[in-house]
Tab-separated table of C-alpha atoms in Angstrom:
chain	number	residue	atom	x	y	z
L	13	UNK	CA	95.956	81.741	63.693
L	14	UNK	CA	93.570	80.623	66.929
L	15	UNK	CA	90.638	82.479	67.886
L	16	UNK	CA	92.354	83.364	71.233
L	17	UNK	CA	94.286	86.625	71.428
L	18	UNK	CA	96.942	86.593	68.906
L	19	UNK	CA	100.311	85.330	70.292
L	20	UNK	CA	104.237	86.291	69.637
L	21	UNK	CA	104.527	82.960	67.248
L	22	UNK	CA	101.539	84.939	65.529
L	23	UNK	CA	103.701	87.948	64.813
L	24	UNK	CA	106.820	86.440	63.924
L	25	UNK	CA	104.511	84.505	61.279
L	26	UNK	CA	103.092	87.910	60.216
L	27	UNK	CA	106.414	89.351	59.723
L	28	UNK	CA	108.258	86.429	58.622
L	29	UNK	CA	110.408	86.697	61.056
L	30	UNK	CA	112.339	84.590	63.769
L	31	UNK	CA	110.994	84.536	67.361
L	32	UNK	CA	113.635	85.933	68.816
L	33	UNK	CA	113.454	88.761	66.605
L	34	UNK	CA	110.367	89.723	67.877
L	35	UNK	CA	111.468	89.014	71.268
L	36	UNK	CA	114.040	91.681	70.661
L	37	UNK	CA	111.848	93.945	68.833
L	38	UNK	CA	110.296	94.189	71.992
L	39	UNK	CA	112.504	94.524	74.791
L	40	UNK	CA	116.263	94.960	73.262
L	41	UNK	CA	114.743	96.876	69.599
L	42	UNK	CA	118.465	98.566	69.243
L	43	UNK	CA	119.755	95.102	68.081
L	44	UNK	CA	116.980	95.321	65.417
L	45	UNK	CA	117.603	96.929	62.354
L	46	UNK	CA	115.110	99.585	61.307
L	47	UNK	CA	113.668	98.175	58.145
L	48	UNK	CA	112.900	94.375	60.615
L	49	UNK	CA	110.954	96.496	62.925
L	50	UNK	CA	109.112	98.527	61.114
L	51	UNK	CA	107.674	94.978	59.940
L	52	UNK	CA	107.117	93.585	63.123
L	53	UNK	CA	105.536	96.337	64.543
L	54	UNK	CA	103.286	96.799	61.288
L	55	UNK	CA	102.113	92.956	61.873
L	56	UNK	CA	102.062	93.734	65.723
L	57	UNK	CA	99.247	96.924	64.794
L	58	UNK	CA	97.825	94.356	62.255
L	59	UNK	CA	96.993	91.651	64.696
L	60	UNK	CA	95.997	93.838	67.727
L	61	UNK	CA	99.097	91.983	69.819
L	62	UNK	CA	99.566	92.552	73.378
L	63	UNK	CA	102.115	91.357	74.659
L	64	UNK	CA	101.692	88.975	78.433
L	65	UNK	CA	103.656	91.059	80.583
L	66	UNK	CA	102.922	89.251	83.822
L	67	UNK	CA	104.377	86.425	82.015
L	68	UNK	CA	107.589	88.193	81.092
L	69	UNK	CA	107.664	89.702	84.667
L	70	UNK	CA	107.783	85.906	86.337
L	71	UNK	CA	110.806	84.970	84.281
L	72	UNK	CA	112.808	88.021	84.774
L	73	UNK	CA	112.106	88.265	88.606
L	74	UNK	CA	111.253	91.912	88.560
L	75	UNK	CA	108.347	94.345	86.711
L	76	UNK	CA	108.439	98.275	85.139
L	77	UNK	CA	106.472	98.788	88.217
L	78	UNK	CA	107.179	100.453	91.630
L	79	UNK	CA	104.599	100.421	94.599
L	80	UNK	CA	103.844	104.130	96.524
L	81	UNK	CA	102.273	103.123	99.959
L	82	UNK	CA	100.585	106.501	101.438
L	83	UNK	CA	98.670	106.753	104.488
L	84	UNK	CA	96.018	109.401	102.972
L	85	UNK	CA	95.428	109.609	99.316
L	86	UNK	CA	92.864	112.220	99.702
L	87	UNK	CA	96.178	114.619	101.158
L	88	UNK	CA	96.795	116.576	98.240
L	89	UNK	CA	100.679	116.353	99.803
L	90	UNK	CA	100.881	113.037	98.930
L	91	UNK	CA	99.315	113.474	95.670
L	92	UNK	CA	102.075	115.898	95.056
L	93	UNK	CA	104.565	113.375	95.993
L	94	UNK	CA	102.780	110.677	93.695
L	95	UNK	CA	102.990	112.804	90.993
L	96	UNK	CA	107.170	113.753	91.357
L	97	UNK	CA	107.189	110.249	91.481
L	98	UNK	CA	105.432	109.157	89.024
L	99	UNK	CA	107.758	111.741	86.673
L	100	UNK	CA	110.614	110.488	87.692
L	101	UNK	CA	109.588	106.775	86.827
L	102	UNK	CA	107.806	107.741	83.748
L	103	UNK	CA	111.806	108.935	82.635
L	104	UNK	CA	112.886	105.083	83.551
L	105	UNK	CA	110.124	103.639	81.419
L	106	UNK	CA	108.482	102.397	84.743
L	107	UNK	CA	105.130	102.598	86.404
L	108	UNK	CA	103.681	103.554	90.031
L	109	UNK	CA	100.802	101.701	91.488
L	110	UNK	CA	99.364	103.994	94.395
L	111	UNK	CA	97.935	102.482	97.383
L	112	UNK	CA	96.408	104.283	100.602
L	113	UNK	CA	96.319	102.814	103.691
L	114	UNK	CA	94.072	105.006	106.172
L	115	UNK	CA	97.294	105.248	108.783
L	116	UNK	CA	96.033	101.539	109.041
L	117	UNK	CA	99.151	98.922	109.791
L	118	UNK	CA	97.352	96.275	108.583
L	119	UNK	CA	96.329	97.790	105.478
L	120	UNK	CA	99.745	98.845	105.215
L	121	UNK	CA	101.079	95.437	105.416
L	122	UNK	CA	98.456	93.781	103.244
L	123	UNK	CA	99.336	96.222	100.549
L	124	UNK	CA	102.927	95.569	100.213
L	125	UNK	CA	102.304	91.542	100.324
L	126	UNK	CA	100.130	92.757	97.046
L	127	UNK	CA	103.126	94.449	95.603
L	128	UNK	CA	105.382	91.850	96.536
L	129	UNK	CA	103.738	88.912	94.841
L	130	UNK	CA	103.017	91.140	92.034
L	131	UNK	CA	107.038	91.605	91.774
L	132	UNK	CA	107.758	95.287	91.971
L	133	UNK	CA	111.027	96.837	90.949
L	134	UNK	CA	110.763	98.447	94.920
L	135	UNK	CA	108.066	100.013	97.319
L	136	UNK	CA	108.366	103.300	98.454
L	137	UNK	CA	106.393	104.344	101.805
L	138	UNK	CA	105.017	106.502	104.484
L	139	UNK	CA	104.422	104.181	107.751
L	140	UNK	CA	102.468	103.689	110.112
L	141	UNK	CA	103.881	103.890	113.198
L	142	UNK	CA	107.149	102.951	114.660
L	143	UNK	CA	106.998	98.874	114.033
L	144	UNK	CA	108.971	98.488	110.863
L	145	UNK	CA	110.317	94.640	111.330
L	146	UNK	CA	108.112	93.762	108.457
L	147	UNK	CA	108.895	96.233	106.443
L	148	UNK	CA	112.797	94.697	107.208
L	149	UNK	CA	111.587	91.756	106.268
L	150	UNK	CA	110.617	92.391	103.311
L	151	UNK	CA	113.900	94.542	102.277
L	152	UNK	CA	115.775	90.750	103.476
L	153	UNK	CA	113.555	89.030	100.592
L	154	UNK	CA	114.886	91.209	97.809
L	155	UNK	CA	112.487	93.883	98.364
L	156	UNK	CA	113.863	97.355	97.517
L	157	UNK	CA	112.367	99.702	100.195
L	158	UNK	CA	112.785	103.605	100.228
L	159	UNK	CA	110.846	105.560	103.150
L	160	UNK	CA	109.066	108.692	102.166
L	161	UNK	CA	108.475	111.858	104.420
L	162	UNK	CA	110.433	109.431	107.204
L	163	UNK	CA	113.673	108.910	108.344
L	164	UNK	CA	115.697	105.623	109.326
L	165	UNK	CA	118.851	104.001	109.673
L	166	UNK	CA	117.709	100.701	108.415
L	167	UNK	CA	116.436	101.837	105.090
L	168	UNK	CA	117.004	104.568	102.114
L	169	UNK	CA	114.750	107.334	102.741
L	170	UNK	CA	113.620	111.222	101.668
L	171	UNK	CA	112.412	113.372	104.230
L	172	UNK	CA	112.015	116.847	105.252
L	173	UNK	CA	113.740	118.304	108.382
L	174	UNK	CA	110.165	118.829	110.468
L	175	UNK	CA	111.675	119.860	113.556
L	176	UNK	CA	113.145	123.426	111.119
L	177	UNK	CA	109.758	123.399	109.798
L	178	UNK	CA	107.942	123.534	113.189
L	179	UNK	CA	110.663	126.245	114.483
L	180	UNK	CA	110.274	128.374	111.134
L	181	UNK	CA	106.068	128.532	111.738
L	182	UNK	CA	105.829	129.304	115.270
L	183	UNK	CA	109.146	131.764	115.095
L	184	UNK	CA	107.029	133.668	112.361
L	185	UNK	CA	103.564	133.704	114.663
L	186	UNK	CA	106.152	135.128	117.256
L	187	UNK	CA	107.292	138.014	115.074
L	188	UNK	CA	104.109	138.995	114.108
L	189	UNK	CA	103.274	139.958	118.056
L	190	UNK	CA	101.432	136.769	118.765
L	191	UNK	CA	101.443	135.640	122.790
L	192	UNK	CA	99.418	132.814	122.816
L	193	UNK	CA	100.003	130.332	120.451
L	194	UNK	CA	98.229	126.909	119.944
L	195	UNK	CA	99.351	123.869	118.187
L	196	UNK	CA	96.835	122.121	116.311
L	197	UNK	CA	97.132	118.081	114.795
L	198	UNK	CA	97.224	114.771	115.710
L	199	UNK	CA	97.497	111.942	116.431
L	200	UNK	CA	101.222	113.065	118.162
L	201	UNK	CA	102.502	109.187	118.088
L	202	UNK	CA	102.918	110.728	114.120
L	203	UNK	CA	106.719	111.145	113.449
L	204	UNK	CA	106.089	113.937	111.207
L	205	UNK	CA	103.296	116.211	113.970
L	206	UNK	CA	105.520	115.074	116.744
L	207	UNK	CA	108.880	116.511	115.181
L	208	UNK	CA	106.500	119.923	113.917
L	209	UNK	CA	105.760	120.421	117.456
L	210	UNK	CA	109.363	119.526	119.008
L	211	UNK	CA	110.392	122.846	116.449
L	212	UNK	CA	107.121	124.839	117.604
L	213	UNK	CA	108.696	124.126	121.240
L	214	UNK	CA	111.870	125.276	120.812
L	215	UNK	CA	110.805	128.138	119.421
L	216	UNK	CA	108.477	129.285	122.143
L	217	UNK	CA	111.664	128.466	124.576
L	218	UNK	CA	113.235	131.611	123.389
L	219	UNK	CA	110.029	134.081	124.476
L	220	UNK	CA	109.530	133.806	128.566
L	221	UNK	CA	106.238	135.929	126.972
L	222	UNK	CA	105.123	133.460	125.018
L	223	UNK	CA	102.891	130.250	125.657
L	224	UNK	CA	101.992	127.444	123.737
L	225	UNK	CA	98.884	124.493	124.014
L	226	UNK	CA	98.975	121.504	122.148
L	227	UNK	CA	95.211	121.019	120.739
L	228	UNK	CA	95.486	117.133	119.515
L	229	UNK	CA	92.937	116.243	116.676
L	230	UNK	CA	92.269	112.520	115.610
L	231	UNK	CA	93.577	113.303	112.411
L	232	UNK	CA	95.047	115.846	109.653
L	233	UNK	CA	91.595	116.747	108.101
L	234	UNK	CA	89.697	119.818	107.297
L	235	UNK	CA	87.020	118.378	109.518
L	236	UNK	CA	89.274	117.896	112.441
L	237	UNK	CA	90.057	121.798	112.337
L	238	UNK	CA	86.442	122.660	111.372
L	239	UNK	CA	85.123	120.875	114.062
L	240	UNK	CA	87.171	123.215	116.892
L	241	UNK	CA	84.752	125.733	116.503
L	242	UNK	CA	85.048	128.254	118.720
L	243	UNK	CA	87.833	126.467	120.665
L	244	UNK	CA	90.386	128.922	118.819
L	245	UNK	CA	89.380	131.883	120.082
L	246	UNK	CA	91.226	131.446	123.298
L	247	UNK	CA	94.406	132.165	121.076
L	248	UNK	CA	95.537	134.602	119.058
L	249	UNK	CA	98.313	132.279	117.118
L	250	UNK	CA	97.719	129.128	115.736
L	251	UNK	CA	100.308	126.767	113.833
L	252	UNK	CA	98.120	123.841	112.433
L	253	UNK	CA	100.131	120.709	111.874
L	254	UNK	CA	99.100	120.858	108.027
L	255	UNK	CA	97.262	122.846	105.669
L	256	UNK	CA	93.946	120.608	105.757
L	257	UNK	CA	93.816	121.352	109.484
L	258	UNK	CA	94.492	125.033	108.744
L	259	UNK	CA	91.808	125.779	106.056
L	260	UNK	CA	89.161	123.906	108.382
L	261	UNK	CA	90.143	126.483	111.463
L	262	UNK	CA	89.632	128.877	108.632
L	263	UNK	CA	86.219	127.650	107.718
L	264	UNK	CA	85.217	127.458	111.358
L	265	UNK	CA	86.055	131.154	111.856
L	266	UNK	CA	84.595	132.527	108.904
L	267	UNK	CA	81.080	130.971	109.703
L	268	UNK	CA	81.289	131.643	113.424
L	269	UNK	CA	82.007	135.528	112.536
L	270	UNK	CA	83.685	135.884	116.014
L	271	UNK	CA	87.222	135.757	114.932
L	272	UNK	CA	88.618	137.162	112.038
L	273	UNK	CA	92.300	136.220	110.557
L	274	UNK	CA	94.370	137.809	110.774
L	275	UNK	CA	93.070	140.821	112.758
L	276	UNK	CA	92.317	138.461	115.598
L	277	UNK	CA	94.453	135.245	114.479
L	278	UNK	CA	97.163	134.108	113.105
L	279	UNK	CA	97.117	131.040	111.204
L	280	UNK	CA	99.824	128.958	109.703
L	281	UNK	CA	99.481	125.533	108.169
L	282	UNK	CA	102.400	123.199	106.558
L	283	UNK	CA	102.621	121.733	103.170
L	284	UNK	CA	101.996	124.400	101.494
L	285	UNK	CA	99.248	122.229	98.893
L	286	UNK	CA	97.894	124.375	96.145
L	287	UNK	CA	94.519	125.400	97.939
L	288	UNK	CA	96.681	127.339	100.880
L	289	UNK	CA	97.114	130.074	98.221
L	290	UNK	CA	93.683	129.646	97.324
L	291	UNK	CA	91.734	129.835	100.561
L	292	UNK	CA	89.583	132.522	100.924
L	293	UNK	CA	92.055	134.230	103.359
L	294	UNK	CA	95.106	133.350	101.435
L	295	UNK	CA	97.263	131.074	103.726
L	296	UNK	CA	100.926	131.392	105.174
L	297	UNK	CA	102.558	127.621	104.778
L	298	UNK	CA	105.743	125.730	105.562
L	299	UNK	CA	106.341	124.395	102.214
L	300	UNK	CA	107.537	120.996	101.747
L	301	UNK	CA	108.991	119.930	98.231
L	302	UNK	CA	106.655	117.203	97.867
L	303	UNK	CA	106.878	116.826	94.165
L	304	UNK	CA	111.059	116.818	94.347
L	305	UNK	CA	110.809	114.299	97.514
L	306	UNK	CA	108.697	111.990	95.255
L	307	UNK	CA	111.310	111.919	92.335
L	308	UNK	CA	113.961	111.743	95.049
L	309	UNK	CA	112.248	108.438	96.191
L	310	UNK	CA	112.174	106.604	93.019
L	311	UNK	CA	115.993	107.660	92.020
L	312	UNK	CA	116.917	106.105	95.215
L	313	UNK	CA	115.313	103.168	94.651
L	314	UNK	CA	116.732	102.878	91.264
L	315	UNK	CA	119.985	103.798	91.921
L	316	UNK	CA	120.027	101.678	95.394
L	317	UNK	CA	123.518	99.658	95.529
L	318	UNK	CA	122.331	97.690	98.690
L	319	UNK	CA	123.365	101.136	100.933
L	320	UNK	CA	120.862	102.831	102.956
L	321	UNK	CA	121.195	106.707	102.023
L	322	UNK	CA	119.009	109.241	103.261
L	323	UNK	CA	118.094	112.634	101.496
L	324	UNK	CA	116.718	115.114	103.946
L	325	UNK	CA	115.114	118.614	101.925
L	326	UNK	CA	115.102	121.611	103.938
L	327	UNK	CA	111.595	123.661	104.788
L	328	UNK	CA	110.365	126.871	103.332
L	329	UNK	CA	108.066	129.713	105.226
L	330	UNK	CA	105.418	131.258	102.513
L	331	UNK	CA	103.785	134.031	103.897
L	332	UNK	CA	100.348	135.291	103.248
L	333	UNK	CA	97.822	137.448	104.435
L	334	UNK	CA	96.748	134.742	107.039
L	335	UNK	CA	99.216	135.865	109.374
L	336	UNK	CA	99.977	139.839	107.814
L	337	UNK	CA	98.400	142.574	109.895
């Protein structure tokens, strides 16, 4: 045997067995019988073999892995989602490699060139804004693509009905007596904020008593709602685009001391991520089933037959004393 890592010939020579039996040991081991691989994989533990996967992967075409693009890692809602995910594939004997992009296209597109020449079984993704040709492009080279927390005609997708979601929050501020209701997240261009405030909209539409503001922030963070300060108290309902937004508003009013929730405010967030429950003022959520939308993704991808199909889940109110008076 050579001093270099020990190699499949090594094995079979440790077992005294044929190549291909190894070969099969390892990826087809039903055609094995039990007593041949019991003494393969004995001389496999023997020998400290690992097998060259990347090898194996360039002559089938394809790898156990799928690629999860997500614009925000740090968004414990995508976390959730990498995790249903990850589930599902772990049931298929497959892998997920997570990338974030920052909401960066570039990044975006840089990322699944990675996966590409690193032969994925598929790429499932949140984009960045509306310029998908590439992402088409990729889908024409054999690429399987499934959009998460997005819709499309062009491609397989899993997505939540946003507009509902938006309706559900504000229609709740509404009932508990609130006038003047803001709408805080950004950027808008966002499919996702820009459908959540279409449904805050038409809810306000039904109350001639009722206003609404749209507060933009640069982004979904607990900074960007931390960093409105005193802004809020010009409101006494506030639907923040997610729950990162939400708990920052939070923060800001529990250090100001000026406003206090829910005597003074409302607050709803959306995605209901474990830390809404958790927040010192426990905090009403849309819930999104991010876990179930992640599984949903890879069993589309999987099961894709070269027809777009596209799941949409339905949105949840959870209330909590953030909003109860």
């Amino acid at each position: 045997m050579s001093n270099n890592a020990p190699s499949i010939q090594d094995v079979a020579a440790r077992a005294g067995v044929a190549l291909g039996t190894v070969s099969n040991v390892l990826n087809n081991p039903d055609l094995v019988s039990e007593k041949t691989r019991a003494k393969v994989q004995k001389a496999i533990m023997e020998l400290g073999f690992v097998r060259n996967d990347a090898a194996r992967q360039l002559r089938a075409g394809s790898s156990r892995s799928i690629g999860l693009i997500v614009p925000d890692v740090r968004n414990p809602f995508y976390t959730d989602v990498a995790r249903g995910a990850e589930d599902a594939a772990n049931e298929q004997n497959l892998s997920v490699l997570l990338a974030n992009t920052d909401d960066e296209l570039e990044r975006e597109q840089a990322m699944l060139s990675l996966f590409e020449e690193q032969r994925v079984r598929g790429v499932l993704v949140s984009p960045t804004g509306d310029n998908l040709e590439y992402l088409k492009q990729a889908q024409k080279r054999g690429t399987g693509i499934v959009l998460v927390d997005r819709k499309s005609s062009d491609f397989s997708s899993v997505s939540v009905d946003d507009v509902a979601g938006g309706y559900l929050a504000t229609k709740h501020l509404i009932e508990c007596g609130r006038k003047h209701i803001a709408f805080v997240g950004g950027p808008l261009t966002v499919h996702q904020i820009a459908d959540r405030l279409a449904g805050a909209k038409k809810a306000v539409a039904e109350h001639n008593d009722v206003t609404l503001e749209v507060v933009e922030t640069k982004n979904l963070s607990v900074q960007s709602g931390r960093a409105l300060g005193k802004l809020v108290e010009k409101f006494d309902g506030v639907f923040a685009a997610n729950d990162l937004v939400a708990i920052g508003i939070m923060q800001a009013c529990v250090v100001d001391g000026h406003v206090s929730i829910p005597r003074d405010l409302s607050l709803i967030g959306y995605d209901d991520i474990d830390f809404a429950a958790a927040a010192i003022v426990p905090l009403t959520s849309v819930r999104q089933p991010s876990a179930e939308i992640g599984k949903a993704a890879i069993e589309l991808l999987i099961s894709n037959h070269g027809k777009s199909k596209n799941i949409e889940f339905q949105p949840e109110l959870v209330v909590r004393s953030s909003t109860l008076r």
